[in-house]
mmCIF file of C-alpha atoms in Angstrom:
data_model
loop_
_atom_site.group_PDB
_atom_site.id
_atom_site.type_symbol
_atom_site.label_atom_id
_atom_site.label_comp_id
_atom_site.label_asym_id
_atom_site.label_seq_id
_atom_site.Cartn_x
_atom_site.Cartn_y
_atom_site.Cartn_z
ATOM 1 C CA UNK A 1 0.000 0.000 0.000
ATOM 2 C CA UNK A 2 1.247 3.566 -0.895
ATOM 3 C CA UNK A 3 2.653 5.601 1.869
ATOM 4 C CA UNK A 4 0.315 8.356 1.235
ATOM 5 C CA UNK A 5 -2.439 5.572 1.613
ATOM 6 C CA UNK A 6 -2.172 5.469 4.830
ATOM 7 C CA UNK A 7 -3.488 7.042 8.074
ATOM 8 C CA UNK A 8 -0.781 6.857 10.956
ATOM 9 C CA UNK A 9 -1.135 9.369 13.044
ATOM 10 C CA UNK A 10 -3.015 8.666 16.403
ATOM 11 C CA UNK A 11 -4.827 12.334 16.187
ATOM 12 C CA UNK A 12 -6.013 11.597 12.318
ATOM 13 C CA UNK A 13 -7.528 8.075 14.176
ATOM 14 C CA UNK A 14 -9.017 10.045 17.017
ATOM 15 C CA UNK A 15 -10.715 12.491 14.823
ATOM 16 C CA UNK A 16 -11.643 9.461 12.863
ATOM 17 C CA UNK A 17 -13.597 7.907 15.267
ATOM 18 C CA UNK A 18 -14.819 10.581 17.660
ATOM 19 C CA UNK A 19 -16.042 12.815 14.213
ATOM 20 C CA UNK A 20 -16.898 10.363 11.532
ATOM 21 C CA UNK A 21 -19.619 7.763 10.631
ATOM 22 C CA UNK A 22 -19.751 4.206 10.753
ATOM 23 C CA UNK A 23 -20.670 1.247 9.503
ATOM 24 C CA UNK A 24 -20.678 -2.669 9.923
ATOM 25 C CA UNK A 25 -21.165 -6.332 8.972
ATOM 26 C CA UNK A 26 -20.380 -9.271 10.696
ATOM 27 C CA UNK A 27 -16.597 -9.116 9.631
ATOM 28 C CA UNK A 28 -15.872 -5.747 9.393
ATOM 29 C CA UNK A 29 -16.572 -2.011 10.841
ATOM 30 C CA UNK A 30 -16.034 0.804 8.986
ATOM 31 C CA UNK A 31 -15.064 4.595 10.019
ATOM 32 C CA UNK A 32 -15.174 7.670 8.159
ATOM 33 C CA UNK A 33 -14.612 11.095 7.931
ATOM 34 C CA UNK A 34 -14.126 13.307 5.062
ATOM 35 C CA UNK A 35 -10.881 14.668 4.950
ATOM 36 C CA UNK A 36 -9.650 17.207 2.536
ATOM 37 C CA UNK A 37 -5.851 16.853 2.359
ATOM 38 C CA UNK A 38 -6.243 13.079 1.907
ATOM 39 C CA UNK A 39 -5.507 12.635 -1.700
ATOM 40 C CA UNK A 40 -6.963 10.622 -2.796
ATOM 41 C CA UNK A 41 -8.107 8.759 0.343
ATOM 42 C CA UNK A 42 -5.977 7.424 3.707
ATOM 43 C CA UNK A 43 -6.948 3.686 5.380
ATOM 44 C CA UNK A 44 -6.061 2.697 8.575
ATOM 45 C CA UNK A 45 -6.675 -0.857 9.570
ATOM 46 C CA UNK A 46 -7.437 -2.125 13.338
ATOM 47 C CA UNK A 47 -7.118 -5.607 14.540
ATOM 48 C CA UNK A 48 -7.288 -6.146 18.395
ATOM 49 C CA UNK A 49 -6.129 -9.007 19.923
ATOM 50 C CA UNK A 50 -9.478 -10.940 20.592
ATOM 51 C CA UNK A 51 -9.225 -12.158 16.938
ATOM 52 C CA UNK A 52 -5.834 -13.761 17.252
ATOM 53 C CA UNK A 53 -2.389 -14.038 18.116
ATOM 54 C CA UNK A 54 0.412 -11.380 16.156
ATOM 55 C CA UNK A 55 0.770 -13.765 13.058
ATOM 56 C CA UNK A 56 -3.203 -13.879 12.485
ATOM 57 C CA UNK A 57 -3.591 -10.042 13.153
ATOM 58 C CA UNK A 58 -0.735 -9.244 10.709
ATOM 59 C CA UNK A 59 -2.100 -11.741 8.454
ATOM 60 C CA UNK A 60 -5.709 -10.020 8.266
ATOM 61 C CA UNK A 61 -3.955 -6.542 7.593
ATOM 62 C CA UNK A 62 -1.740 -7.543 4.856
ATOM 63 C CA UNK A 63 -4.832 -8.920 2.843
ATOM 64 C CA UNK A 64 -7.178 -5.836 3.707
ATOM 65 C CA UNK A 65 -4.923 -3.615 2.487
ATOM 66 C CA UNK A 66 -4.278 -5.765 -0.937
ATOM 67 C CA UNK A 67 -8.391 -5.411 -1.530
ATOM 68 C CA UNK A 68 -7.870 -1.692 -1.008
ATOM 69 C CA UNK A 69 -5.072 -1.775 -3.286
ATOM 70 C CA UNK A 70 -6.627 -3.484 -5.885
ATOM 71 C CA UNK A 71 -9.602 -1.535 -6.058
ATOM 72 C CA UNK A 72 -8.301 1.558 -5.050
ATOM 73 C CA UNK A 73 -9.629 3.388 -8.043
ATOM 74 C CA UNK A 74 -13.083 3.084 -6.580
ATOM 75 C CA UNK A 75 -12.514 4.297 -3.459
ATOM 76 C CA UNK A 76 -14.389 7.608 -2.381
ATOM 77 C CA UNK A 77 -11.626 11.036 -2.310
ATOM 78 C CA UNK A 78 -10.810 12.960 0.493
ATOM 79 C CA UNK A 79 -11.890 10.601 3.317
ATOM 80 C CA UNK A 80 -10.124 9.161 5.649
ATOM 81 C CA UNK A 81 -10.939 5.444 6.924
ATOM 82 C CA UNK A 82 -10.850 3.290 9.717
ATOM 83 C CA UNK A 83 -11.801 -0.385 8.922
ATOM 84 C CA UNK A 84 -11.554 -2.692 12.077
ATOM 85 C CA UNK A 85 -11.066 -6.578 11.731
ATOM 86 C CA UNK A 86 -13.884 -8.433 13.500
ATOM 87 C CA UNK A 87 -13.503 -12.288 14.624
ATOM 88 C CA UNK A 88 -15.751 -13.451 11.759
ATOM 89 C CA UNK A 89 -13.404 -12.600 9.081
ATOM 90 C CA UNK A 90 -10.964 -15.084 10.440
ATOM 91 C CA UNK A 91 -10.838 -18.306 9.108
ATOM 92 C CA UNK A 92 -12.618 -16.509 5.850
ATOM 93 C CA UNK A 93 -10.984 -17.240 2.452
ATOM 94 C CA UNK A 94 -9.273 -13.957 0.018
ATOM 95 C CA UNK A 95 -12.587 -13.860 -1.579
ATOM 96 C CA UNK A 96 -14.974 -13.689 1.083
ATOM 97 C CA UNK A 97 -12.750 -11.479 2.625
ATOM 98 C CA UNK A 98 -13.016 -9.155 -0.687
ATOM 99 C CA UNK A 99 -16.876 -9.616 -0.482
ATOM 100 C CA UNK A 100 -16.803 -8.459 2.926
ATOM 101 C CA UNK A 101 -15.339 -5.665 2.708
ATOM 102 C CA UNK A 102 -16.475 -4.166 -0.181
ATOM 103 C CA UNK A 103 -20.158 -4.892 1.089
ATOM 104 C CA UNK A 104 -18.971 -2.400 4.255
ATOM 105 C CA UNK A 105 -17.576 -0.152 2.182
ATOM 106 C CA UNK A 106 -20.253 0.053 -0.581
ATOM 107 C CA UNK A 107 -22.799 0.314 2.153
ATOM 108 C CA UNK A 108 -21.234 2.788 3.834
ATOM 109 C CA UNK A 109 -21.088 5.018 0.303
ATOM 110 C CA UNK A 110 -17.005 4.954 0.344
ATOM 111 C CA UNK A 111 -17.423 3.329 -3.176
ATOM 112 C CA UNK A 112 -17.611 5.602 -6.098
ATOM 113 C CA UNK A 113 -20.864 5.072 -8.143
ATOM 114 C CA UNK A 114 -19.710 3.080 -11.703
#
């Protein structure tokens, strides 16, 4: 993922959470916030430790941020995003995991209208 893909900084999460919207299914929640000097968009990804040990969490990060990658061109500008890893999406295959996120994301309007 690009570096200017990502949100790092704890104050850009804060503002995240405490100021944006959400949304969820049973694998994923989404946060967002519309942000104007994210160009074209920023994603941070959560993954507490209820849903695994280090290798599982780093696992489920590494393929979230390859969906986002690989359909980055559909991803709304100037937002910032938060998507946290719930317990159902482990165990889940690449392409559930695709399903599932895009579902959160569509749903959430983060998805630009084809």
């Amino acid at each position: 993922m690009q570096r200017k893909w990502r949100l790092r900084r704890r104050e850009d999460f804060a503002r995240t959470y405490r100021g944006g919207k959400s949304f969820a299914n049973g694998q994923f929640v989404v946060y967002w916030s519309r942000q104007p000097k994210a160009e074209p968009f920023r994603l941070g990804i959560s993954a507490s430790k209820k849903i695994g040990n280090a290798v599982v969490r780093n696992r489920m990060r590494r393929v979230v941020k390859e969906i986002v990658r690989q359909h980055a061109d559909k991803m709304a500008e100037h937002t910032d995003f938060i998507l946290i890893v719930r317990a159902g999406a482990v165990g889940k295959s690449t392409k559930e995991l695709e399903r599932s996120v895009l579902h959160v994301l569509r749903k959430a309007g983060l998805l630009k209208a084809r």
